Amino acid sequence: MAYPERDFLPGKRPGRRLLLSAGLAALALPAMARRSLAGLNPDLARGAMERFVPARTPKPLPNVEFQDANDKPMNLAALRGRAVLLNFWATWCAPCVKEMPSLDRLQAALPKDRFIIVPLSIDGPTKPKVVPFYKDQKLSRLGIYFDKGRKAMQGLDVTLLPTSILIDPTGRELGRIEGDADWDMPESIELMKAAIAA
């Protein structure tokens, strides 16, 4: 609907139509914002997940490659059908080390056939460092994965450790957290369940 120019002249009171349309637009904004944030309710980014930055729309990720504990090549496409929390970390990164036990507990709280955490170590010669680290930290539910040459890190524009990218079952990024988080808190589990359902 077009509004007459007289409704916008300086010194004039706004017309009723202008006020009504502005009021309706203000009411519609929260609903529009919720829909525009990758299909996830923005209220889920609270508490332990307050630094979670949802993607404006779910965006397909490049099919980056990495290795498993046996140096077998893997890629993101192989994980389709499950929600994925892709976590970039290193044994020399104190915030990364701090969050690893909570990531292990988060994996225990959700079924691996619907949700998987992929902690990608960027340590140099990785296996000799990561395997003992997992044993020392008693990490029994997380798989061991390596980003040799930091190719996945570069392909996904990761510049800070730790960074965790939440991916829906079709392989689209729902959002990310830069820095560590408490992954086993109720709000964290709720966000992961929303990703499974996305």
mmCIF file of C-alpha atoms in Angstrom:
data_model
loop_
_atom_site.group_PDB
_atom_site.id
_atom_site.type_symbol
_atom_site.label_atom_id
_atom_site.label_comp_id
_atom_site.label_asym_id
_atom_site.label_seq_id
_atom_site.Cartn_x
_atom_site.Cartn_y
_atom_site.Cartn_z
ATOM 1 C CA MET A 1 0.000 0.000 0.000
ATOM 2 C CA ALA A 2 1.385 3.436 -0.900
ATOM 3 C CA TYR A 3 1.325 6.228 1.662
ATOM 4 C CA PRO A 4 0.764 9.871 0.744
ATOM 5 C CA GLU A 5 3.816 12.123 0.823
ATOM 6 C CA ARG A 6 2.035 14.374 3.350
ATOM 7 C CA ASP A 7 2.479 11.631 5.975
ATOM 8 C CA PHE A 8 6.261 12.144 5.839
ATOM 9 C CA LEU A 9 6.559 15.949 5.782
ATOM 10 C CA PRO A 10 8.587 17.530 8.617
ATOM 11 C CA GLY A 11 6.507 19.268 11.260
ATOM 12 C CA LYS A 12 3.415 17.246 10.430
ATOM 13 C CA ARG A 13 2.017 14.573 12.662
ATOM 14 C CA PRO A 14 2.235 11.130 11.122
ATOM 15 C CA GLY A 15 -1.012 9.833 9.697
ATOM 16 C CA ARG A 16 -2.929 6.970 11.259
ATOM 17 C CA ARG A 17 -2.032 4.691 8.385
ATOM 18 C CA LEU A 18 1.678 5.319 8.951
ATOM 19 C CA LEU A 19 1.421 4.616 12.665
ATOM 20 C CA LEU A 20 -0.620 1.488 12.068
ATOM 21 C CA SER A 21 1.792 0.150 9.441
ATOM 22 C CA ALA A 22 4.810 0.872 11.675
ATOM 23 C CA GLY A 23 3.156 -0.932 14.575
ATOM 24 C CA LEU A 24 2.336 -3.974 12.464
ATOM 25 C CA ALA A 25 5.876 -4.069 11.082
ATOM 26 C CA ALA A 26 7.312 -3.958 14.616
ATOM 27 C CA LEU A 27 5.141 -6.907 15.626
ATOM 28 C CA ALA A 28 6.224 -8.895 12.578
ATOM 29 C CA LEU A 29 9.991 -8.356 13.059
ATOM 30 C CA PRO A 30 10.554 -10.916 15.842
ATOM 31 C CA ALA A 31 8.754 -13.611 13.855
ATOM 32 C CA MET A 32 10.700 -12.709 10.688
ATOM 33 C CA ALA A 33 13.987 -12.761 12.629
ATOM 34 C CA ARG A 34 13.215 -16.214 14.008
ATOM 35 C CA ARG A 35 12.540 -17.570 10.527
ATOM 36 C CA SER A 36 15.671 -15.970 9.076
ATOM 37 C CA LEU A 37 18.098 -17.560 11.521
ATOM 38 C CA ALA A 38 18.756 -20.900 9.849
ATOM 39 C CA GLY A 39 15.432 -22.306 10.969
ATOM 40 C CA LEU A 40 16.546 -22.347 14.617
ATOM 41 C CA ASN A 41 14.758 -20.454 17.341
ATOM 42 C CA PRO A 42 17.165 -17.636 18.368
ATOM 43 C CA ASP A 43 16.052 -18.139 21.985
ATOM 44 C CA LEU A 44 18.185 -21.313 21.943
ATOM 45 C CA ALA A 45 21.326 -19.112 21.921
ATOM 46 C CA ARG A 46 21.256 -18.557 25.676
ATOM 47 C CA GLY A 47 23.233 -19.562 28.743
ATOM 48 C CA ALA A 48 26.100 -21.832 27.721
ATOM 49 C CA MET A 49 25.158 -21.225 24.067
ATOM 50 C CA GLU A 50 24.941 -17.411 24.243
ATOM 51 C CA ARG A 51 27.926 -17.058 21.891
ATOM 52 C CA PHE A 52 26.298 -19.309 19.271
ATOM 53 C CA VAL A 53 25.951 -17.224 16.108
ATOM 54 C CA PRO A 54 23.227 -18.665 13.867
ATOM 55 C CA ALA A 55 23.673 -18.474 10.119
ATOM 56 C CA ARG A 56 21.219 -16.060 8.479
ATOM 57 C CA THR A 57 20.087 -18.999 6.345
ATOM 58 C CA PRO A 58 21.351 -22.574 6.416
ATOM 59 C CA LYS A 59 24.264 -22.558 3.978
ATOM 60 C CA PRO A 60 25.727 -25.614 2.269
ATOM 61 C CA LEU A 61 29.302 -26.293 3.356
ATOM 62 C CA PRO A 62 32.119 -27.374 1.076
ATOM 63 C CA ASN A 63 32.827 -31.102 1.295
ATOM 64 C CA VAL A 64 36.051 -30.675 3.281
ATOM 65 C CA GLU A 65 38.253 -33.690 3.875
ATOM 66 C CA PHE A 66 39.971 -34.912 7.036
ATOM 67 C CA GLN A 67 41.344 -38.185 8.436
ATOM 68 C CA ASP A 68 40.157 -40.574 11.119
ATOM 69 C CA ALA A 69 42.395 -42.173 13.764
ATOM 70 C CA ASN A 70 43.596 -44.764 11.214
ATOM 71 C CA ASP A 71 44.537 -42.038 8.697
ATOM 72 C CA LYS A 72 41.578 -43.090 6.546
ATOM 73 C CA PRO A 73 40.300 -40.151 4.448
ATOM 74 C CA MET A 74 36.849 -38.872 5.409
ATOM 75 C CA ASN A 75 34.667 -35.946 4.352
ATOM 76 C CA LEU A 76 31.543 -34.112 5.483
ATOM 77 C CA ALA A 77 29.375 -35.850 2.868
ATOM 78 C CA ALA A 78 30.019 -39.171 4.634
ATOM 79 C CA LEU A 79 28.246 -37.773 7.708
ATOM 80 C CA ARG A 80 25.006 -36.733 5.962
ATOM 81 C CA GLY A 81 21.837 -37.911 7.649
ATOM 82 C CA ARG A 82 23.116 -36.875 11.074
ATOM 83 C CA ALA A 83 23.501 -33.495 12.735
ATOM 84 C CA VAL A 84 27.220 -32.781 13.218
ATOM 85 C CA LEU A 85 29.117 -30.605 15.647
ATOM 86 C CA LEU A 86 32.452 -30.015 13.899
ATOM 87 C CA ASN A 87 34.943 -28.860 16.524
ATOM 88 C CA PHE A 88 38.386 -27.488 15.595
ATOM 89 C CA TRP A 89 40.872 -27.857 18.445
ATOM 90 C CA ALA A 90 44.499 -28.576 19.422
ATOM 91 C CA THR A 91 46.197 -30.094 22.461
ATOM 92 C CA TRP A 92 48.203 -26.880 22.974
ATOM 93 C CA CYS A 93 45.035 -24.721 23.096
ATOM 94 C CA ALA A 94 43.950 -24.272 26.738
ATOM 95 C CA PRO A 95 40.279 -23.376 25.995
ATOM 96 C CA CYS A 96 40.099 -26.395 23.665
ATOM 97 C CA VAL A 97 41.410 -28.721 26.375
ATOM 98 C CA LYS A 98 38.949 -27.214 28.871
ATOM 99 C CA GLU A 99 35.882 -27.988 26.744
ATOM 100 C CA MET A 100 36.792 -31.516 25.597
ATOM 101 C CA PRO A 101 35.290 -33.362 28.616
ATOM 102 C CA SER A 102 31.974 -31.531 28.160
ATOM 103 C CA LEU A 103 31.992 -32.468 24.450
ATOM 104 C CA ASP A 104 32.486 -36.098 25.497
ATOM 105 C CA ARG A 105 29.486 -35.850 27.855
ATOM 106 C CA LEU A 106 27.394 -34.164 25.150
ATOM 107 C CA GLN A 107 28.075 -37.070 22.776
ATOM 108 C CA ALA A 108 26.975 -39.480 25.540
ATOM 109 C CA ALA A 109 23.682 -37.567 25.911
ATOM 110 C CA LEU A 110 22.628 -37.926 22.248
ATOM 111 C CA PRO A 111 22.371 -40.938 19.925
ATOM 112 C CA LYS A 112 25.365 -41.258 17.572
ATOM 113 C CA ASP A 113 23.156 -42.427 14.728
ATOM 114 C CA ARG A 114 21.437 -38.997 14.747
ATOM 115 C CA PHE A 115 24.159 -36.685 16.106
ATOM 116 C CA ILE A 116 27.934 -36.903 15.993
ATOM 117 C CA ILE A 117 30.709 -34.700 17.306
ATOM 118 C CA VAL A 118 33.754 -34.543 15.036
ATOM 119 C CA PRO A 119 36.666 -33.034 16.992
ATOM 120 C CA LEU A 120 39.236 -32.127 14.312
ATOM 121 C CA SER A 121 42.703 -31.836 15.813
ATOM 122 C CA ILE A 122 45.041 -29.438 14.042
ATOM 123 C CA ASP A 123 48.093 -30.570 16.020
ATOM 124 C CA GLY A 124 51.170 -31.032 13.852
ATOM 125 C CA PRO A 125 52.169 -34.724 13.978
ATOM 126 C CA THR A 126 48.766 -35.517 15.385
ATOM 127 C CA LYS A 127 48.447 -39.144 16.392
ATOM 128 C CA PRO A 128 51.340 -39.190 18.903
ATOM 129 C CA LYS A 129 49.809 -36.183 20.686
ATOM 130 C CA VAL A 130 46.078 -36.797 20.452
ATOM 131 C CA VAL A 131 45.811 -40.495 21.387
ATOM 132 C CA PRO A 132 47.593 -40.043 24.769
ATOM 133 C CA PHE A 133 45.574 -36.852 25.364
ATOM 134 C CA TYR A 134 42.295 -38.789 24.937
ATOM 135 C CA LYS A 135 43.531 -41.441 27.392
ATOM 136 C CA ASP A 136 44.657 -38.859 29.975
ATOM 137 C CA GLN A 137 41.333 -36.991 29.739
ATOM 138 C CA LYS A 138 39.296 -40.246 29.727
ATOM 139 C CA LEU A 139 37.525 -39.245 26.511
ATOM 140 C CA SER A 140 35.737 -42.430 25.539
ATOM 141 C CA ARG A 141 32.780 -41.268 23.438
ATOM 142 C CA LEU A 142 34.512 -38.951 20.973
ATOM 143 C CA GLY A 143 36.133 -40.196 17.814
ATOM 144 C CA ILE A 144 39.644 -39.100 16.890
ATOM 145 C CA TYR A 145 39.932 -37.027 13.718
ATOM 146 C CA PHE A 146 42.739 -34.971 12.202
ATOM 147 C CA ASP A 147 42.805 -31.895 9.984
ATOM 148 C CA LYS A 148 46.215 -32.498 8.433
ATOM 149 C CA GLY A 149 47.578 -29.407 6.769
ATOM 150 C CA ARG A 150 44.622 -27.454 8.193
ATOM 151 C CA LYS A 151 42.763 -27.813 4.897
ATOM 152 C CA ALA A 152 39.329 -28.208 6.504
ATOM 153 C CA MET A 153 40.042 -25.256 8.780
ATOM 154 C CA GLN A 154 40.894 -23.057 5.795
ATOM 155 C CA GLY A 155 38.003 -24.380 3.696
ATOM 156 C CA LEU A 156 35.503 -23.415 6.400
ATOM 157 C CA ASP A 157 37.031 -20.015 7.251
ATOM 158 C CA VAL A 158 38.002 -20.976 10.791
ATOM 159 C CA THR A 159 40.483 -18.508 12.298
ATOM 160 C CA LEU A 160 40.119 -19.099 16.055
ATOM 161 C CA LEU A 161 40.513 -22.140 18.291
ATOM 162 C CA PRO A 162 38.330 -23.662 19.429
ATOM 163 C CA THR A 163 35.625 -23.112 16.826
ATOM 164 C CA SER A 164 32.584 -25.364 16.630
ATOM 165 C CA ILE A 165 30.295 -25.461 13.587
ATOM 166 C CA LEU A 166 26.798 -26.911 13.939
ATOM 167 C CA ILE A 167 25.700 -28.709 10.763
ATOM 168 C CA ASP A 168 22.221 -30.015 9.974
ATOM 169 C CA PRO A 169 21.598 -33.550 8.629
ATOM 170 C CA THR A 170 21.654 -32.271 5.025
ATOM 171 C CA GLY A 171 25.158 -30.764 5.414
ATOM 172 C CA ARG A 172 24.254 -27.091 5.883
ATOM 173 C CA GLU A 173 25.813 -24.816 8.500
ATOM 174 C CA LEU A 174 23.282 -23.723 11.122
ATOM 175 C CA GLY A 175 25.754 -21.554 13.016
ATOM 176 C CA ARG A 176 29.002 -21.555 14.953
ATOM 177 C CA ILE A 177 30.665 -20.714 18.244
ATOM 178 C CA GLU A 178 34.144 -19.238 18.386
ATOM 179 C CA GLY A 179 35.749 -20.016 21.726
ATOM 180 C CA ASP A 180 35.005 -22.686 24.298
ATOM 181 C CA ALA A 181 31.586 -23.590 25.680
ATOM 182 C CA ASP A 182 29.949 -25.830 28.273
ATOM 183 C CA TRP A 183 28.585 -28.416 25.872
ATOM 184 C CA ASP A 184 26.793 -30.655 28.342
ATOM 185 C CA MET A 185 24.443 -28.019 29.778
ATOM 186 C CA PRO A 186 20.657 -28.373 29.195
ATOM 187 C CA GLU A 187 20.580 -25.435 26.754
ATOM 188 C CA SER A 188 23.451 -26.987 24.761
ATOM 189 C CA ILE A 189 21.624 -30.296 24.491
ATOM 190 C CA GLU A 190 18.440 -28.458 23.491
ATOM 191 C CA LEU A 191 20.293 -26.663 20.663
ATOM 192 C CA MET A 192 21.752 -29.954 19.398
ATOM 193 C CA LYS A 193 18.276 -31.548 19.448
ATOM 194 C CA ALA A 194 16.985 -28.629 17.363
ATOM 195 C CA ALA A 195 19.799 -29.270 14.861
ATOM 196 C CA ILE A 196 18.831 -32.951 14.658
ATOM 197 C CA ALA A 197 15.255 -31.918 13.854
ATOM 198 C CA ALA A 198 16.275 -29.146 11.389
#
